[in-house]
Amino acid sequence: MTDNALTIALSKGRIFDETLPLLAAAGIVPLEEPGSSRKLIIGTNLPNVRLVIVRASDVPTYVQYGAADFGIAGKDVLIEHGGDGLYQPLDLKIAKCRMMVAVRKGFDYAAASQPGNRLRVATKYPDIAAEHFAGKGVHVDIIKLYGSMELAPLVGLSDAIVDLVSTGGTLKANNLEAVEHIVDISSRLVVNKAALKVKHALIQPIINAFAEAAGQS
Ligand code: ATP
Ligand code: MG
């Protein structure tokens, strides 16, 4: 990409939807909606700005390698990714939820999670889960899943899950309950460090507009 073109990595769904007002505040309007379009590269009203639509967990990777100049990713994804090569100037306060430990209703978590005990934990977030339980002195067998974590305790795959919770509706519908809060999650702006230098005049006004729209300037 040339020095006056910008590529922005976003995931479809809630991050795209909640990012639209921020993009609008920066004068950027996508020409298509990724929910209905199958295109992975979407143009905008600005001829030099395009969006690439990627999996939420792939946003940091596209930005790290400079395939996108910046992007928006959940803190959950950023903790697991590690943040290498990424400048994280802003908490955008969108896609807010909490990383929680949850178990089947009636499971005696207080007893099961005593220091020295061993617990089977299913999660999409092995690093976050391992660090949390190490901090409590609880030994864990981490079982990596890619989705539908709620099922694991119901069929005996694990004792507990580590997952994102917002309303708690999915836990409730599956007879689970949240028993421990690990960390508050929201989405962050992530910028490629080299792009920030080379394309500073293009990127900084967008960061400023996002900051103002997110109520942080
Ligand atoms: P995929 O659905 O493609 O497997 P994903 O589940 O990571 O990926 P989303 O569900 O769109 O994709 O989640 C994107 C980000 O939104 C997450 O990384 C997290 O930061 C945040 N998020 C996830 N679940 C919730 C929720 N229930 N409420 C608010 N924010 C959430
Ligand atoms: Mg999801």
Short mmCIF file of C-alpha atoms and ligand atoms in Angstrom, two decimals:
data_model
loop_
_atom_site.label_atom_id
_atom_site.label_comp_id
_atom_site.label_asym_id
_atom_site.label_seq_id
_atom_site.Cartn_x
_atom_site.Cartn_y
_atom_site.Cartn_z
CA MET A 1 0.00 0.00 0.00
CA THR A 2 1.14 3.48 -0.77
CA ASP A 3 1.80 6.04 1.93
CA ASN A 4 -1.49 7.86 1.37
CA ALA A 5 -3.76 4.80 1.50
CA LEU A 6 -5.21 3.29 4.66
CA THR A 7 -6.47 -0.22 5.39
CA ILE A 8 -8.58 -0.77 8.50
CA ALA A 9 -9.18 -4.28 9.92
CA LEU A 10 -12.57 -4.93 11.50
CA SER A 11 -14.62 -8.00 12.39
CA LYS A 12 -18.25 -8.20 11.38
CA GLY A 13 -20.99 -8.29 13.97
CA ARG A 14 -20.94 -6.23 17.11
CA ILE A 15 -17.50 -4.66 16.56
CA PHE A 16 -18.40 -3.49 13.05
CA ASP A 17 -21.79 -2.20 14.22
CA GLU A 18 -20.37 -0.34 17.23
CA THR A 19 -17.47 1.03 15.16
CA LEU A 20 -19.73 2.66 12.54
CA PRO A 21 -20.41 5.78 14.67
CA LEU A 22 -16.68 6.15 15.38
CA LEU A 23 -15.83 5.87 11.68
CA ALA A 24 -18.57 8.42 10.91
CA ALA A 25 -17.02 10.81 13.44
CA ALA A 26 -13.77 10.49 11.47
CA GLY A 27 -15.64 11.16 8.20
CA ILE A 28 -15.45 7.53 7.03
CA VAL A 29 -18.56 5.79 5.70
CA PRO A 30 -18.36 2.17 4.42
CA LEU A 31 -19.93 1.63 0.98
CA GLU A 32 -21.27 -1.79 1.94
CA GLU A 33 -22.46 -3.70 4.99
CA PRO A 34 -20.34 -6.82 5.71
CA GLY A 35 -23.41 -8.59 7.16
CA SER A 36 -25.10 -8.66 3.77
CA SER A 37 -22.11 -8.36 1.42
CA ARG A 38 -19.77 -11.32 1.02
CA LYS A 39 -16.90 -9.07 0.13
CA LEU A 40 -13.90 -9.16 2.44
CA ILE A 41 -12.58 -5.81 1.20
CA ILE A 42 -15.04 -2.95 1.49
CA GLY A 43 -14.51 0.51 0.08
CA THR A 44 -15.48 3.71 1.85
CA ASN A 45 -16.58 7.19 0.83
CA LEU A 46 -12.87 8.14 0.95
CA PRO A 47 -11.07 6.74 -2.10
CA ASN A 48 -7.87 6.10 -0.13
CA VAL A 49 -9.51 4.28 2.82
CA ARG A 50 -10.70 0.65 2.74
CA LEU A 51 -11.88 -1.87 5.30
CA VAL A 52 -10.85 -5.52 5.49
CA ILE A 53 -13.28 -7.87 7.24
CA VAL A 54 -11.52 -10.58 9.29
CA ARG A 55 -12.24 -12.90 12.23
CA ALA A 56 -12.24 -10.98 15.52
CA SER A 57 -9.25 -12.98 16.77
CA ASP A 58 -7.30 -12.28 13.54
CA VAL A 59 -7.45 -8.45 13.76
CA PRO A 60 -4.19 -8.12 15.79
CA THR A 61 -2.36 -10.38 13.31
CA TYR A 62 -3.33 -8.31 10.24
CA VAL A 63 -2.27 -5.13 12.03
CA GLN A 64 0.95 -6.62 13.48
CA TYR A 65 2.17 -7.58 9.99
CA GLY A 66 1.07 -4.29 8.44
CA ALA A 67 -1.54 -5.86 6.14
CA ALA A 68 -3.87 -3.41 7.89
CA ASP A 69 -2.66 -0.05 9.26
CA PHE A 70 -4.98 -0.20 12.22
CA GLY A 71 -7.94 -2.15 13.51
CA ILE A 72 -10.27 -2.67 16.43
CA ALA A 73 -9.98 -5.71 18.68
CA GLY A 74 -11.41 -6.87 22.00
CA LYS A 75 -9.11 -6.81 25.01
CA ASP A 76 -9.76 -10.57 25.32
CA VAL A 77 -8.25 -11.08 21.87
CA LEU A 78 -5.36 -8.71 22.61
CA ILE A 79 -4.42 -10.45 25.86
CA GLU A 80 -4.30 -13.81 24.07
CA HIS A 81 -2.40 -12.34 21.09
CA GLY A 82 0.19 -10.66 23.30
CA GLY A 83 0.17 -7.29 21.51
CA ASP A 84 3.51 -7.67 19.67
CA GLY A 85 4.12 -4.83 17.18
CA LEU A 86 0.91 -3.08 18.16
CA TYR A 87 0.40 0.42 19.50
CA GLN A 88 -2.77 0.52 21.62
CA PRO A 89 -3.60 4.20 22.09
CA LEU A 90 -7.31 4.02 22.93
CA ASP A 91 -9.93 2.11 24.85
CA LEU A 92 -12.97 2.71 22.64
CA LYS A 93 -15.39 1.50 25.38
CA ILE A 94 -17.38 -0.54 22.85
CA ALA A 95 -18.34 -4.25 22.89
CA LYS A 96 -18.17 -4.22 26.69
CA CYS A 97 -18.43 -7.47 28.61
CA ARG A 98 -16.66 -9.37 31.39
CA MET A 99 -14.36 -12.39 31.38
CA MET A 100 -15.84 -14.76 33.97
CA VAL A 101 -15.52 -18.25 35.40
CA ALA A 102 -18.82 -20.13 35.18
CA VAL A 103 -19.96 -23.55 36.39
CA ARG A 104 -23.09 -25.72 36.37
CA LYS A 105 -25.67 -24.46 38.88
CA GLY A 106 -25.22 -26.34 42.13
CA PHE A 107 -21.54 -27.18 41.49
CA ASP A 108 -19.58 -26.36 44.67
CA TYR A 109 -17.01 -24.05 43.07
CA ALA A 110 -15.75 -22.66 46.39
CA ALA A 111 -14.74 -26.17 47.47
CA ALA A 112 -13.45 -27.23 44.04
CA SER A 113 -11.25 -24.15 43.64
CA GLN A 114 -9.33 -24.42 46.93
CA PRO A 115 -5.57 -23.93 46.48
CA GLY A 116 -3.89 -27.23 45.62
CA ASN A 117 -7.00 -28.69 43.99
CA ARG A 118 -7.18 -29.68 40.33
CA LEU A 119 -9.87 -28.30 38.01
CA ARG A 120 -10.75 -28.98 34.37
CA VAL A 121 -11.43 -25.71 32.58
CA ALA A 122 -12.75 -25.40 29.02
CA THR A 123 -12.11 -22.11 27.24
CA LYS A 124 -11.29 -20.22 24.07
CA TYR A 125 -8.85 -18.18 26.21
CA PRO A 126 -6.17 -20.58 27.53
CA ASP A 127 -3.65 -17.88 28.52
CA ILE A 128 -6.17 -15.79 30.46
CA ALA A 129 -7.53 -18.90 32.18
CA ALA A 130 -4.10 -20.31 33.04
CA GLU A 131 -2.94 -17.01 34.54
CA HIS A 132 -6.13 -16.59 36.55
CA PHE A 133 -5.94 -20.02 38.16
CA ALA A 134 -2.18 -19.84 38.69
CA GLY A 135 -2.86 -16.65 40.69
CA LYS A 136 -5.25 -18.61 42.92
CA GLY A 137 -2.87 -21.55 43.33
CA VAL A 138 -5.35 -23.89 41.64
CA HIS A 139 -3.98 -26.52 39.21
CA VAL A 140 -5.88 -26.59 35.95
CA ASP A 141 -6.16 -28.83 32.93
CA ILE A 142 -7.07 -26.39 30.17
CA ILE A 143 -9.25 -27.74 27.38
CA LYS A 144 -9.11 -25.45 24.36
CA LEU A 145 -12.43 -24.86 22.59
CA TYR A 146 -13.36 -22.54 19.71
CA GLY A 147 -16.97 -21.81 20.67
CA SER A 148 -20.09 -22.95 22.57
CA MET A 149 -18.08 -23.19 25.80
CA GLU A 150 -21.37 -23.36 27.74
CA LEU A 151 -21.83 -26.96 26.63
CA ALA A 152 -18.63 -28.27 28.23
CA PRO A 153 -19.74 -28.47 31.90
CA LEU A 154 -23.15 -29.84 30.88
CA VAL A 155 -21.71 -32.93 29.21
CA GLY A 156 -18.81 -33.52 31.59
CA LEU A 157 -16.03 -32.17 29.39
CA SER A 158 -15.00 -29.72 32.12
CA ASP A 159 -15.80 -28.55 35.65
CA ALA A 160 -15.74 -24.88 34.71
CA ILE A 161 -15.51 -22.55 31.72
CA VAL A 162 -13.77 -19.22 31.25
CA ASP A 163 -15.85 -17.12 28.87
CA LEU A 164 -17.18 -13.67 28.07
CA VAL A 165 -20.43 -12.70 29.74
CA SER A 166 -22.56 -9.63 29.07
CA THR A 167 -26.19 -10.11 30.14
CA GLY A 168 -25.72 -13.64 31.51
CA GLY A 169 -28.64 -14.83 29.34
CA THR A 170 -26.69 -17.61 27.64
CA LEU A 171 -25.40 -18.95 30.98
CA LYS A 172 -28.90 -18.88 32.44
CA ALA A 173 -30.42 -20.63 29.40
CA ASN A 174 -27.90 -23.44 29.93
CA ASN A 175 -28.29 -23.78 33.71
CA LEU A 176 -24.86 -22.28 34.39
CA GLU A 177 -23.83 -19.50 36.76
CA ALA A 178 -20.94 -17.07 36.83
CA VAL A 179 -18.85 -17.59 39.98
CA GLU A 180 -15.79 -15.38 39.44
CA HIS A 181 -14.96 -12.17 37.62
CA ILE A 182 -11.54 -12.18 35.91
CA VAL A 183 -11.32 -8.93 33.95
CA ASP A 184 -13.51 -6.27 32.32
CA ILE A 185 -13.36 -6.36 28.53
CA SER A 186 -13.91 -3.67 25.90
CA SER A 187 -12.50 -3.06 22.44
CA ARG A 188 -9.28 -1.17 21.72
CA LEU A 189 -7.83 0.63 18.78
CA VAL A 190 -4.67 -1.17 17.63
CA VAL A 191 -2.27 0.56 15.27
CA ASN A 192 0.72 -0.86 13.38
CA LYS A 193 3.76 0.90 14.87
CA ALA A 194 5.53 1.47 11.54
CA ALA A 195 2.32 2.73 9.87
CA LEU A 196 1.82 5.22 12.68
CA LYS A 197 5.21 6.76 11.82
CA VAL A 198 4.98 6.63 8.02
CA LYS A 199 1.29 7.60 7.78
CA HIS A 200 1.10 9.79 10.87
CA ALA A 201 -0.65 12.66 9.08
CA LEU A 202 -3.41 10.29 7.94
CA ILE A 203 -3.79 8.20 11.07
CA GLN A 204 -3.48 10.74 13.91
CA PRO A 205 -6.64 12.73 12.93
CA ILE A 206 -8.61 9.47 12.91
CA ILE A 207 -7.28 8.53 16.36
CA ASN A 208 -8.28 12.01 17.56
CA ALA A 209 -11.78 11.71 16.09
CA PHE A 210 -12.21 8.24 17.65
CA ALA A 211 -11.00 9.56 21.02
CA GLU A 212 -13.48 12.42 20.93
CA ALA A 213 -16.36 10.16 19.81
CA ALA A 214 -15.49 7.65 22.56
CA GLY A 215 -15.56 10.52 25.08
CA GLN A 216 -11.84 10.61 25.84
CA SER A 217 -10.34 13.87 24.75
P1 ATP B 1 -16.53 -15.62 15.99
O1 ATP B 1 -17.97 -15.32 16.35
O2 ATP B 1 -16.16 -15.30 14.57
O3 ATP B 1 -16.05 -16.94 16.49
P2 ATP B 1 -15.97 -13.90 18.13
O4 ATP B 1 -16.96 -14.65 18.95
O5 ATP B 1 -14.65 -13.58 18.76
O6 ATP B 1 -15.64 -14.58 16.77
P3 ATP B 1 -17.72 -11.68 18.28
O7 ATP B 1 -18.75 -12.50 18.95
O8 ATP B 1 -18.14 -10.69 17.24
O9 ATP B 1 -16.63 -12.57 17.58
O10 ATP B 1 -16.91 -10.93 19.39
C1 ATP B 1 -15.98 -9.93 19.06
C2 ATP B 1 -15.52 -9.26 20.32
O11 ATP B 1 -16.64 -8.66 20.98
C3 ATP B 1 -14.90 -10.22 21.34
O12 ATP B 1 -13.53 -10.37 21.10
C4 ATP B 1 -15.18 -9.49 22.64
O13 ATP B 1 -14.20 -8.50 22.88
C5 ATP B 1 -16.52 -8.80 22.38
N1 ATP B 1 -17.66 -9.59 22.86
C6 ATP B 1 -17.82 -10.92 22.76
N2 ATP B 1 -18.98 -11.31 23.32
C7 ATP B 1 -19.55 -10.19 23.80
C8 ATP B 1 -20.78 -9.91 24.47
N3 ATP B 1 -21.63 -10.88 24.80
N4 ATP B 1 -21.08 -8.63 24.75
C9 ATP B 1 -20.26 -7.64 24.42
N5 ATP B 1 -19.07 -7.84 23.80
C10 ATP B 1 -18.72 -9.08 23.48
MG MG B 2 -19.01 -14.72 19.20
#
